[in-house]
CSV table of C-alpha atoms and ligand atoms in Angstrom, one decimal:
chain,number,residue,atom,x,y,z
G,803,MET,CA,115.6,62.9,119.1
G,804,ALA,CA,116.6,59.7,117.5
G,805,ASN,CA,119.4,59.6,115.0
G,806,GLN,CA,118.4,56.2,113.9
G,807,LEU,CA,114.9,54.7,113.6
G,808,THR,CA,114.1,51.0,113.2
G,809,ILE,CA,110.6,50.3,111.9
G,810,HIS,CA,108.9,46.9,112.0
G,811,SER,CA,106.0,46.7,109.5
G,812,GLY,CA,102.8,44.8,109.8
G,813,GLN,CA,100.6,46.8,112.3
G,814,PRO,CA,97.5,48.7,111.1
G,815,LEU,CA,97.3,52.4,112.1
G,816,ILE,CA,94.1,53.0,114.0
G,817,GLY,CA,92.8,56.0,115.9
G,818,GLN,CA,92.7,59.8,116.1
G,819,CYS,CA,95.7,62.2,116.2
G,820,ARG,CA,96.8,65.7,115.7
G,821,VAL,CA,99.8,67.0,113.8
G,822,PRO,CA,101.9,70.0,114.9
G,823,GLY,CA,101.1,73.5,113.6
G,824,ASP,CA,101.7,74.5,110.0
G,825,LYS,CA,105.3,75.4,109.3
G,826,SER,CA,104.7,78.1,106.7
G,827,ILE,CA,102.0,79.8,108.9
G,828,SER,CA,104.2,79.6,112.0
G,829,HIS,CA,107.1,81.4,110.3
G,830,ARG,CA,104.8,84.1,109.0
G,831,ALA,CA,103.1,84.7,112.3
G,832,VAL,CA,106.4,85.4,114.0
G,833,ILE,CA,107.8,87.6,111.2
G,834,PHE,CA,104.7,89.6,110.6
G,835,GLY,CA,103.8,89.8,114.3
G,836,SER,CA,107.3,91.3,114.8
G,837,ILE,CA,106.5,94.2,112.6
G,838,ALA,CA,102.9,94.7,113.9
G,839,GLU,CA,102.3,97.2,116.6
G,840,GLY,CA,101.4,95.3,119.8
G,841,ARG,CA,101.3,91.8,121.1
G,842,THR,CA,100.7,88.9,118.7
G,843,ARG,CA,99.7,85.7,120.4
G,844,ILE,CA,100.4,82.5,118.5
G,845,ARG,CA,98.9,79.2,119.7
G,846,ASN,CA,99.8,75.8,118.2
G,847,PHE,CA,103.1,77.3,117.0
G,848,LEU,CA,105.3,74.7,115.3
G,849,ASN,CA,108.1,74.1,117.8
G,850,GLY,CA,110.4,72.6,115.2
G,851,HIS,CA,113.9,73.6,114.4
G,852,ASP,CA,113.1,75.7,111.3
G,853,CYS,CA,110.5,77.9,113.0
G,854,PHE,CA,112.8,78.5,116.0
G,855,ALA,CA,115.4,79.7,113.5
G,856,THR,CA,112.9,82.4,112.6
G,857,VAL,CA,112.3,83.2,116.3
G,858,ALA,CA,116.1,83.5,116.9
G,859,VAL,CA,116.5,85.8,113.9
G,860,MET,CA,113.7,88.1,115.0
G,861,ARG,CA,115.1,88.2,118.6
G,862,ALA,CA,118.5,89.2,117.1
G,863,LEU,CA,116.6,92.1,115.4
G,864,GLY,CA,115.4,93.4,118.8
G,865,VAL,CA,112.0,91.8,119.0
G,866,ARG,CA,111.0,90.3,122.4
G,867,ILE,CA,109.4,86.9,122.0
G,868,ASP,CA,108.0,85.2,125.1
G,869,GLU,CA,107.6,81.4,125.1
G,870,ARG,CA,104.4,80.8,127.1
G,871,SER,CA,104.7,77.0,126.5
G,872,ALA,CA,106.3,74.8,123.9
G,873,THR,CA,103.7,75.8,121.4
G,874,GLU,CA,102.5,79.2,122.5
G,875,LEU,CA,104.4,82.4,121.8
G,876,VAL,CA,103.8,86.0,122.4
G,877,VAL,CA,105.6,88.3,119.9
G,878,ASN,CA,105.9,91.9,121.2
G,879,GLY,CA,105.7,93.6,117.8
G,880,VAL,CA,107.9,96.7,117.3
G,881,GLY,CA,106.1,98.2,114.4
G,882,LEU,CA,107.1,98.5,110.7
G,883,ASN,CA,110.1,100.7,111.6
G,884,GLY,CA,111.1,99.3,114.9
G,885,LEU,CA,113.6,96.6,114.0
G,886,GLN,CA,117.1,97.1,115.3
G,887,GLU,CA,120.4,96.5,113.6
G,888,PRO,CA,121.6,93.0,114.6
G,889,GLU,CA,124.9,92.7,116.4
G,890,ASP,CA,126.0,89.6,114.6
G,891,VAL,CA,125.3,87.5,111.5
G,892,LEU,CA,121.8,86.1,111.4
G,893,ASP,CA,121.7,82.3,111.4
G,894,CYS,CA,118.7,80.9,109.5
G,895,ALA,CA,119.9,77.3,110.3
G,896,ASN,CA,118.4,74.9,107.8
G,897,SER,CA,115.3,77.0,107.0
G,898,GLY,CA,114.7,78.2,103.4
G,899,THR,CA,111.6,80.0,104.4
G,900,THR,CA,113.5,82.0,107.1
G,901,ILE,CA,116.3,83.1,104.8
G,902,ARG,CA,114.1,84.0,101.9
G,903,LEU,CA,111.4,85.9,103.8
G,904,MET,CA,113.9,87.6,106.0
G,905,THR,CA,116.0,88.8,103.0
G,906,GLY,CA,112.8,90.5,101.7
G,907,LEU,CA,112.1,92.1,105.1
G,908,LEU,CA,115.6,93.3,105.6
G,909,ALA,CA,116.2,94.6,102.1
G,910,GLY,CA,114.5,97.9,102.9
G,911,GLN,CA,115.7,98.5,106.4
G,912,PRO,CA,117.9,101.4,107.3
G,913,PHE,CA,120.7,99.1,108.7
G,914,ALA,CA,123.0,96.4,107.5
G,915,SER,CA,122.6,92.7,108.1
G,916,VAL,CA,124.0,89.4,107.0
G,917,LEU,CA,122.0,86.2,106.6
G,918,THR,CA,123.5,82.8,106.6
G,919,GLY,CA,122.6,79.2,107.6
G,920,SER,CA,123.6,75.6,107.5
G,921,GLU,CA,125.8,74.0,104.8
G,922,GLN,CA,122.5,72.8,103.2
G,923,ILE,CA,121.1,76.4,103.1
G,924,ARG,CA,124.3,77.8,101.7
G,925,ARG,CA,123.9,75.5,98.7
G,926,ARG,CA,120.3,76.5,97.9
G,927,PRO,CA,119.5,79.1,95.2
G,928,MET,CA,119.2,82.6,96.4
G,929,GLY,CA,119.4,84.3,93.0
G,930,ARG,CA,115.7,83.9,92.7
G,931,ILE,CA,115.2,86.4,95.6
G,932,ALA,CA,118.3,88.6,95.0
G,933,THR,CA,117.2,89.3,91.4
G,934,PRO,CA,113.8,90.9,92.1
G,935,LEU,CA,115.1,92.6,95.2
G,936,ARG,CA,117.9,94.2,93.3
G,937,GLN,CA,115.4,95.4,90.7
G,938,MET,CA,113.7,97.2,93.6
G,939,GLY,CA,117.0,98.8,94.4
G,940,ALA,CA,118.2,96.5,97.2
G,941,ARG,CA,121.9,96.3,97.8
G,942,ILE,CA,122.5,92.5,98.3
G,943,VAL,CA,125.9,90.9,98.0
G,944,GLY,CA,126.3,87.1,98.2
G,945,ARG,CA,128.6,84.4,97.0
G,946,GLN,CA,128.5,83.8,93.2
G,947,ASP,CA,127.0,87.2,92.6
G,948,GLY,CA,124.2,86.8,95.1
G,949,LYS,CA,123.2,83.4,94.0
G,950,LEU,CA,124.3,81.8,97.3
G,951,ALA,CA,124.3,82.7,101.0
G,952,PRO,CA,125.7,84.2,103.1
G,953,LEU,CA,123.8,87.3,101.9
G,954,SER,CA,124.9,90.7,103.0
G,955,ILE,CA,122.3,93.4,102.8
G,956,ALA,CA,123.1,97.2,103.0
G,957,PRO,CA,120.5,99.9,103.7
G,958,ALA,CA,118.6,100.9,100.6
G,959,ASP,CA,115.6,103.0,99.5
G,960,LEU,CA,113.4,100.6,97.6
G,961,GLN,CA,111.1,101.2,94.6
G,962,ALA,CA,108.2,99.0,93.8
G,963,ILE,CA,108.4,96.6,90.8
G,964,ASP,CA,106.0,94.6,88.6
G,965,TYR,CA,107.5,91.2,88.8
G,966,ALA,CA,106.5,88.1,86.9
G,967,MET,CA,108.0,85.1,88.8
G,968,PRO,CA,109.7,82.6,86.6
G,969,VAL,CA,108.9,79.8,89.1
G,970,ALA,CA,105.8,79.3,91.3
G,971,SER,CA,107.3,79.9,94.7
G,972,ALA,CA,105.6,81.2,97.8
G,973,GLN,CA,109.0,82.0,99.3
G,974,VAL,CA,109.9,84.3,96.4
G,975,LYS,CA,106.4,85.8,96.3
G,976,SER,CA,106.5,86.5,100.1
G,977,CYS,CA,110.0,87.9,99.9
G,978,VAL,CA,109.0,90.5,97.2
G,979,LEU,CA,105.7,91.4,99.1
G,980,LEU,CA,107.7,91.9,102.3
G,981,ALA,CA,110.1,94.2,100.5
G,982,GLY,CA,107.1,95.9,99.0
G,983,LEU,CA,105.9,97.0,102.5
G,984,TYR,CA,109.0,99.2,102.5
G,985,ALA,CA,109.0,100.4,98.9
G,986,HIS,CA,107.7,103.5,97.2
G,987,GLY,CA,104.8,102.7,94.9
G,988,LEU,CA,102.7,99.6,94.0
G,989,THR,CA,104.5,96.3,94.0
G,990,ILE,CA,102.9,93.7,91.7
G,991,VAL,CA,103.8,90.0,91.8
G,992,ARG,CA,102.5,87.7,89.0
G,993,GLU,CA,102.5,84.0,89.7
G,994,PRO,CA,102.9,81.3,87.1
G,995,GLY,CA,101.0,78.8,89.4
G,996,PRO,CA,99.0,78.9,92.7
G,997,ALA,CA,101.8,79.0,95.3
G,998,ARG,CA,100.6,78.9,98.9
G,999,ASP,CA,99.0,82.2,99.9
G,1000,HIS,CA,99.5,82.3,103.6
G,1001,THR,CA,101.4,85.6,103.4
G,1002,GLU,CA,98.6,87.4,101.5
G,1003,ARG,CA,95.9,86.0,103.9
G,1004,MET,CA,97.8,87.0,107.1
G,1005,LEU,CA,99.0,90.4,106.0
G,1006,MET,CA,95.5,91.3,104.8
G,1007,ALA,CA,94.1,90.1,108.2
G,1008,MET,CA,96.6,92.5,109.8
G,1009,GLY,CA,95.3,95.4,107.7
G,1010,ALA,CA,98.2,95.6,105.2
G,1011,PRO,CA,97.2,97.0,101.8
G,1012,ILE,CA,97.5,93.7,99.9
G,1013,GLU,CA,95.1,92.8,97.1
G,1014,VAL,CA,94.8,89.5,95.3
G,1015,MET,CA,93.4,89.3,91.8
G,1016,GLY,CA,93.6,85.8,90.4
G,1017,SER,CA,97.3,85.0,90.0
G,1018,THR,CA,98.4,88.6,90.6
G,1019,VAL,CA,99.1,90.1,94.0
G,1020,HIS,CA,99.4,93.9,94.7
G,1021,GLY,CA,101.1,95.3,97.8
G,1022,GLU,CA,102.3,98.6,99.0
G,1023,ARG,CA,103.7,100.5,102.0
G,1024,PRO,CA,101.0,100.5,104.8
G,1025,GLN,CA,99.7,103.9,105.8
G,1026,ARG,CA,98.7,102.6,109.2
G,1027,PRO,CA,100.5,100.2,111.7
G,1028,LEU,CA,99.8,96.5,111.1
G,1029,ARG,CA,97.4,95.0,113.6
G,1030,PRO,CA,98.7,92.3,115.9
G,1031,LEU,CA,97.1,88.9,115.6
G,1032,ASP,CA,95.7,86.3,118.0
G,1033,ILE,CA,96.1,83.2,116.0
G,1034,THR,CA,95.8,79.4,116.4
G,1035,VAL,CA,97.9,77.8,113.8
G,1036,PRO,CA,96.1,75.0,111.9
G,1037,GLY,CA,97.7,71.5,111.8
G,1038,ASP,CA,100.3,71.2,109.0
G,1039,ILE,CA,98.8,69.4,106.0
G,1040,SER,CA,102.4,68.6,104.9
G,1041,SER,CA,102.9,66.7,108.1
G,1042,ALA,CA,99.4,65.1,107.9
G,1043,ALA,CA,100.4,63.9,104.4
G,1044,PHE,CA,102.8,61.2,105.9
G,1045,LEU,CA,100.0,59.9,108.1
G,1046,LEU,CA,97.5,60.0,105.2
G,1047,ALA,CA,99.9,58.0,103.0
G,1048,ALA,CA,100.6,55.5,105.8
G,1049,GLY,CA,96.9,55.2,106.5
G,1050,ALA,CA,96.1,54.5,102.8
G,1051,LEU,CA,98.9,51.9,102.5
G,1052,THR,CA,99.0,50.0,105.7
G,1053,PRO,CA,96.4,47.2,105.7
G,1054,GLY,CA,93.5,47.5,108.1
G,1055,SER,CA,94.1,51.2,108.9
G,1056,ASN,CA,91.5,53.8,109.8
G,1057,LEU,CA,92.8,57.2,110.9
G,1058,THR,CA,91.4,60.6,111.7
G,1059,ILE,CA,93.7,63.6,111.8
G,1060,THR,CA,92.1,66.5,113.5
G,1061,ASP,CA,92.3,70.3,112.8
G,1062,VAL,CA,94.4,70.2,109.6
G,1063,GLY,CA,94.8,73.3,107.4
G,1064,ILE,CA,93.1,72.7,104.1
G,1065,ASN,CA,94.0,75.9,102.3
G,1066,PRO,CA,93.2,75.3,98.6
G,1067,THR,CA,96.8,76.1,97.7
G,1068,ARG,CA,98.0,73.2,100.0
G,1069,ILE,CA,95.6,70.3,99.4
G,1070,GLY,CA,97.2,68.9,96.2
G,1071,ILE,CA,98.2,65.8,98.1
G,1072,VAL,CA,94.6,65.1,99.3
G,1073,ASP,CA,93.4,65.5,95.7
G,1074,ALA,CA,96.2,63.3,94.4
G,1075,LEU,CA,95.5,60.5,96.9
G,1076,ALA,CA,91.8,60.7,96.0
G,1077,GLU,CA,92.6,60.5,92.3
G,1078,MET,CA,94.6,57.4,93.0
G,1079,GLY,CA,91.5,55.9,94.6
G,1080,ALA,CA,92.2,56.5,98.3
G,1081,ALA,CA,89.1,56.6,100.6
G,1082,ILE,CA,89.7,60.0,102.1
G,1083,GLN,CA,87.2,62.4,103.6
G,1084,TYR,CA,87.0,66.0,105.0
G,1085,LYS,CA,84.9,66.2,108.2
G,1086,SER,CA,84.0,69.1,110.5
G,1087,ARG,CA,85.2,71.9,108.3
G,1088,THR,CA,85.8,75.2,110.0
G,1089,GLU,CA,88.2,78.1,110.0
G,1090,GLN,CA,91.1,78.9,112.2
G,1091,GLY,CA,93.1,82.2,112.0
G,1092,GLY,CA,91.8,83.0,108.5
G,1093,GLU,CA,92.6,79.6,107.2
G,1094,PRO,CA,90.2,76.7,106.5
G,1095,THR,CA,90.6,73.6,108.5
G,1096,ALA,CA,89.0,70.1,108.7
G,1097,ASN,CA,89.4,66.7,110.2
G,1098,LEU,CA,90.8,64.2,107.6
G,1099,VAL,CA,89.7,60.6,107.7
G,1100,ILE,CA,91.5,57.9,105.7
G,1101,THR,CA,91.1,54.1,105.5
G,1102,THR,CA,93.3,51.6,103.7
G,1103,SER,CA,92.6,51.7,99.9
G,1104,GLU,CA,93.3,50.0,96.6
G,1105,LEU,CA,95.3,52.5,94.6
G,1106,ARG,CA,95.9,53.0,90.8
G,1107,GLY,CA,98.8,54.7,89.0
G,1108,THR,CA,98.0,58.2,87.9
G,1109,THR,CA,99.8,61.1,86.1
G,1110,PHE,CA,100.4,64.3,87.9
G,1111,GLY,CA,101.8,67.6,86.5
G,1112,GLY,CA,101.0,71.2,85.8
G,1113,GLU,CA,99.6,73.6,88.4
G,1114,GLN,CA,98.8,70.8,90.9
G,1115,ILE,CA,102.5,70.3,91.5
G,1116,VAL,CA,103.1,73.5,93.5
G,1117,THR,CA,100.1,72.7,95.7
G,1118,MET,CA,101.9,69.5,96.9
G,1119,ILE,CA,105.5,70.2,96.2
G,1120,ASP,CA,106.7,69.1,99.7
G,1121,GLU,CA,104.6,65.9,99.6
G,1122,LEU,CA,106.0,64.5,96.3
G,1123,PRO,CA,108.5,62.1,98.0
G,1124,THR,CA,105.6,60.7,99.9
G,1125,LEU,CA,103.5,60.5,96.8
G,1126,ALA,CA,106.3,58.5,95.2
G,1127,VAL,CA,106.2,56.0,98.1
G,1128,VAL,CA,102.4,55.7,97.7
G,1129,ALA,CA,102.8,55.1,93.9
G,1130,THR,CA,105.0,52.1,94.6
G,1131,GLN,CA,101.8,50.4,95.8
G,1132,ALA,CA,99.4,51.6,93.1
G,1133,ALA,CA,98.5,49.4,90.2
G,1134,GLY,CA,100.1,50.6,87.0
G,1135,ARG,CA,102.4,53.5,86.3
G,1136,THR,CA,102.5,56.8,88.1
G,1137,ILE,CA,104.2,59.7,86.4
G,1138,ILE,CA,105.1,62.9,88.3
G,1139,ARG,CA,106.3,65.7,86.1
G,1140,ASP,CA,106.8,69.5,86.2
G,1141,ALA,CA,108.5,69.1,89.6
G,1142,GLY,CA,112.0,70.3,88.8
G,1143,GLU,CA,111.9,72.4,91.9
G,1144,LEU,CA,112.4,69.2,93.9
G,1145,ARG,CA,116.1,69.4,92.8
G,1146,VAL,CA,116.6,72.6,94.8
G,1147,LYS,CA,114.9,71.7,98.1
G,1148,GLU,CA,116.8,70.7,101.3
G,1149,VAL,CA,118.5,68.1,99.1
G,1150,ASP,CA,117.9,67.0,95.5
G,1151,ARG,CA,114.7,65.2,96.4
G,1152,ILE,CA,114.4,63.5,93.0
G,1153,GLU,CA,117.8,61.9,93.3
G,1154,ALA,CA,117.6,61.1,97.0
G,1155,THR,CA,114.1,59.6,96.8
G,1156,VAL,CA,115.0,57.4,93.9
G,1157,THR,CA,118.3,56.2,95.6
G,1158,GLU,CA,116.6,55.3,98.9
G,1159,LEU,CA,113.4,53.8,97.6
G,1160,LYS,CA,115.4,51.6,95.2
G,1161,LYS,CA,117.1,50.1,98.3
G,1162,LEU,CA,113.7,49.0,99.5
G,1163,GLY,CA,112.9,47.4,96.1
G,1164,ALA,CA,110.8,50.1,94.5
G,1165,ARG,CA,110.6,50.3,90.7
G,1166,ILE,CA,111.2,54.1,90.4
G,1167,VAL,CA,113.1,56.1,87.9
G,1168,GLY,CA,114.0,59.8,88.3
G,1169,THR,CA,113.5,62.2,85.4
G,1170,GLU,CA,114.7,65.7,84.9
G,1171,ASP,CA,111.5,67.0,86.5
G,1172,GLY,CA,110.0,64.2,88.5
G,1173,PHE,CA,109.5,60.4,88.7
G,1174,VAL,CA,108.2,57.4,86.9
G,1175,ILE,CA,107.0,54.7,89.3
G,1176,ASP,CA,105.6,51.2,88.5
G,1177,GLY,CA,103.5,49.3,91.0
G,1178,PRO,CA,102.3,47.5,92.9
G,1179,THR,CA,105.8,46.4,94.0
G,1180,PRO,CA,106.5,44.6,97.3
G,1181,LEU,CA,109.0,46.6,99.3
G,1182,TYR,CA,111.6,44.8,101.6
G,1183,GLY,CA,113.2,46.2,104.7
G,1184,ALA,CA,116.7,47.6,104.3
G,1185,VAL,CA,119.0,50.2,105.6
G,1186,VAL,CA,118.3,53.7,104.2
G,1187,ASP,CA,119.4,57.3,104.8
G,1188,SER,CA,117.4,60.5,105.1
G,1189,HIS,CA,120.3,62.6,103.5
G,1190,GLY,CA,119.6,65.1,106.3
G,1191,ASP,CA,116.2,65.9,104.8
G,1192,HIS,CA,113.2,65.9,107.2
G,1193,ARG,CA,110.6,65.1,104.5
G,1194,LEU,CA,112.6,62.3,103.1
G,1195,ALA,CA,113.1,60.8,106.5
G,1196,MET,CA,109.3,60.7,107.1
G,1197,ALA,CA,108.5,59.5,103.5
G,1198,LEU,CA,111.0,56.6,104.1
G,1199,THR,CA,109.2,55.9,107.4
G,1200,VAL,CA,106.0,55.5,105.5
G,1201,ALA,CA,107.7,53.1,103.1
G,1202,ALA,CA,109.2,51.2,106.0
G,1203,LEU,CA,105.7,50.7,107.5
G,1204,ILE,CA,104.8,48.5,104.5
G,1205,ALA,CA,108.2,47.0,103.7
G,1206,LYS,CA,108.5,43.3,104.7
G,1207,GLY,CA,110.6,42.9,107.8
G,1208,SER,CA,112.3,45.8,109.4
G,1209,THR,CA,113.9,49.0,108.0
G,1210,THR,CA,116.5,51.2,109.6
G,1211,ILE,CA,116.7,54.9,108.7
G,1212,TYR,CA,119.9,56.7,109.4
G,1213,ASN,CA,120.0,60.5,110.1
G,1214,ALA,CA,116.4,60.4,111.2
G,1215,HIS,CA,116.8,63.2,113.8
G,1216,VAL,CA,115.8,65.7,111.1
G,1217,THR,CA,112.1,64.7,111.4
G,1218,ALA,CA,112.0,67.4,114.2
G,1219,ASP,CA,112.7,70.1,111.7
G,1220,SER,CA,109.0,70.2,110.8
G,1221,PHE,CA,107.3,67.4,112.8
G,1222,PRO,CA,108.4,67.1,116.4
G,1223,GLY,CA,106.8,64.0,117.8
G,1224,PHE,CA,106.5,62.3,114.5
G,1225,GLU,CA,107.7,58.9,115.8
G,1226,ALA,CA,105.5,59.2,119.0
G,1227,THR,CA,102.5,60.0,116.9
G,1228,LEU,CA,102.9,57.0,114.7
G,1229,ARG,CA,103.5,54.8,117.8
G,1230,ALA,CA,100.3,55.9,119.4
G,1231,LEU,CA,98.5,54.8,116.3
G,1232,GLY,CA,100.0,51.4,116.5
G,1233,ALA,CA,103.3,51.5,114.5
G,1234,VAL,CA,106.3,49.7,115.9
G,1235,ILE,CA,109.2,52.1,115.9
G,1236,GLN,CA,112.4,51.9,117.8
G,1237,GLU,CA,114.5,55.0,118.3
G,1238,ILE,CA,118.3,54.8,118.8
G,1239,GLY,CA,120.8,57.6,119.6
E,39,S3P,C1,107.3,77.4,101.6
E,39,S3P,C2,107.2,77.4,100.3
E,39,S3P,C3,107.7,76.3,99.5
E,39,S3P,C4,107.8,75.0,100.3
E,39,S3P,C5,108.5,75.3,101.6
E,39,S3P,C6,107.7,76.3,102.4
E,39,S3P,C7,106.8,78.6,102.3
E,39,S3P,O1,108.9,76.6,98.9
E,39,S3P,O2,108.5,74.0,99.6
E,39,S3P,O3,108.6,74.1,102.4
E,39,S3P,O4,106.6,78.6,103.5
E,39,S3P,O5,106.7,79.7,101.7
E,39,S3P,P1,109.1,77.4,97.5
E,39,S3P,O6,108.5,78.7,97.7
E,39,S3P,O7,110.6,77.4,97.3
E,39,S3P,O8,108.3,76.6,96.5
């Protein structure tokens, strides 16, 4: 894995490619498969650092997980009540999904556990999960009154709650629903916006008593064991987004990305690019593991500035740094608002995106909850930094592909957190990228 990338612009991106399996679905397949009864087989598993943090945590809880190949796992589920007390602190590395979902799963177990992670993880807000879990009776202690990891969880008998989430977050929703599997009574989660629904889809497919009514989800303790799954994880639309953006921006491009998940709670970026004028098409729609998929085709397009906000934001929250890059090439002003959540991602993605894109010459201003970007603005190669954030590293690579001359990105190894093979995929499509270190 390269610690430093140098990208030379000027080549069109042409051809067909795949992206690795969806990160959110890969985490869930391992966690839910662990508490099913029997063997769950996961193909096209995302073999990135974040998902392997989940694998390591489940192994530490006594679950045998066999690696059949780099992207195929067999999880030997131990049943709802079969997890074992871990011998040591559970390390969630850099993965927010791991720590937030696992806290929900562990809150109702009859043993103690401690969850921690990287320096980045230990800075990210955990009060959003500790608060509803404590309302359920969970005994969670963390730094700053449970707002920061490490989180220490003592055995507890949980009661269901009716919880209206203050922010639209799939991690919070999933955390509460997982705790609800071990609680007495009916757990109700009310969402302020359409956060990704992979948890609901997968748990329902496994036979869990989960019911979705518009923006309200009900869940309760299963009366029967969860059924193991045989699932092929769809390609991650959040990874495809970098290629879509690069395809729209790089002159002369024509790209097809095959087998991408197009769950309606995830396609905000496709809609946004189309609203800006991108020539983007869905082809060969089908379904994989209870999730809709399609091939996505994009060609270079003339783009116009557009305003984005409201409910669309949660459906493309991870893609907003990339959308900001796209907006630098759109005619007129693009405004992205209602995206304050970006400030509590791996890094403050508003500040980091603005800082780095300005080095390339972008006209971008950060606001409390988003960006204002004026375009089209020529970008010029420069030296930039990922701030240790995988999505920023890849968004900057997209910017570098259209910046005149060459651009060097420091701390680029983090691309493998969610998109192992990112550089090789771009190279196969025609990009000129050198990796160092
Ligand atoms: C995720 C939910 C989102 C997203 C993250 C993955 C998930 O976070 O940003 O990359 O798998 O549930 P929030 O739930 O904090 O919005």
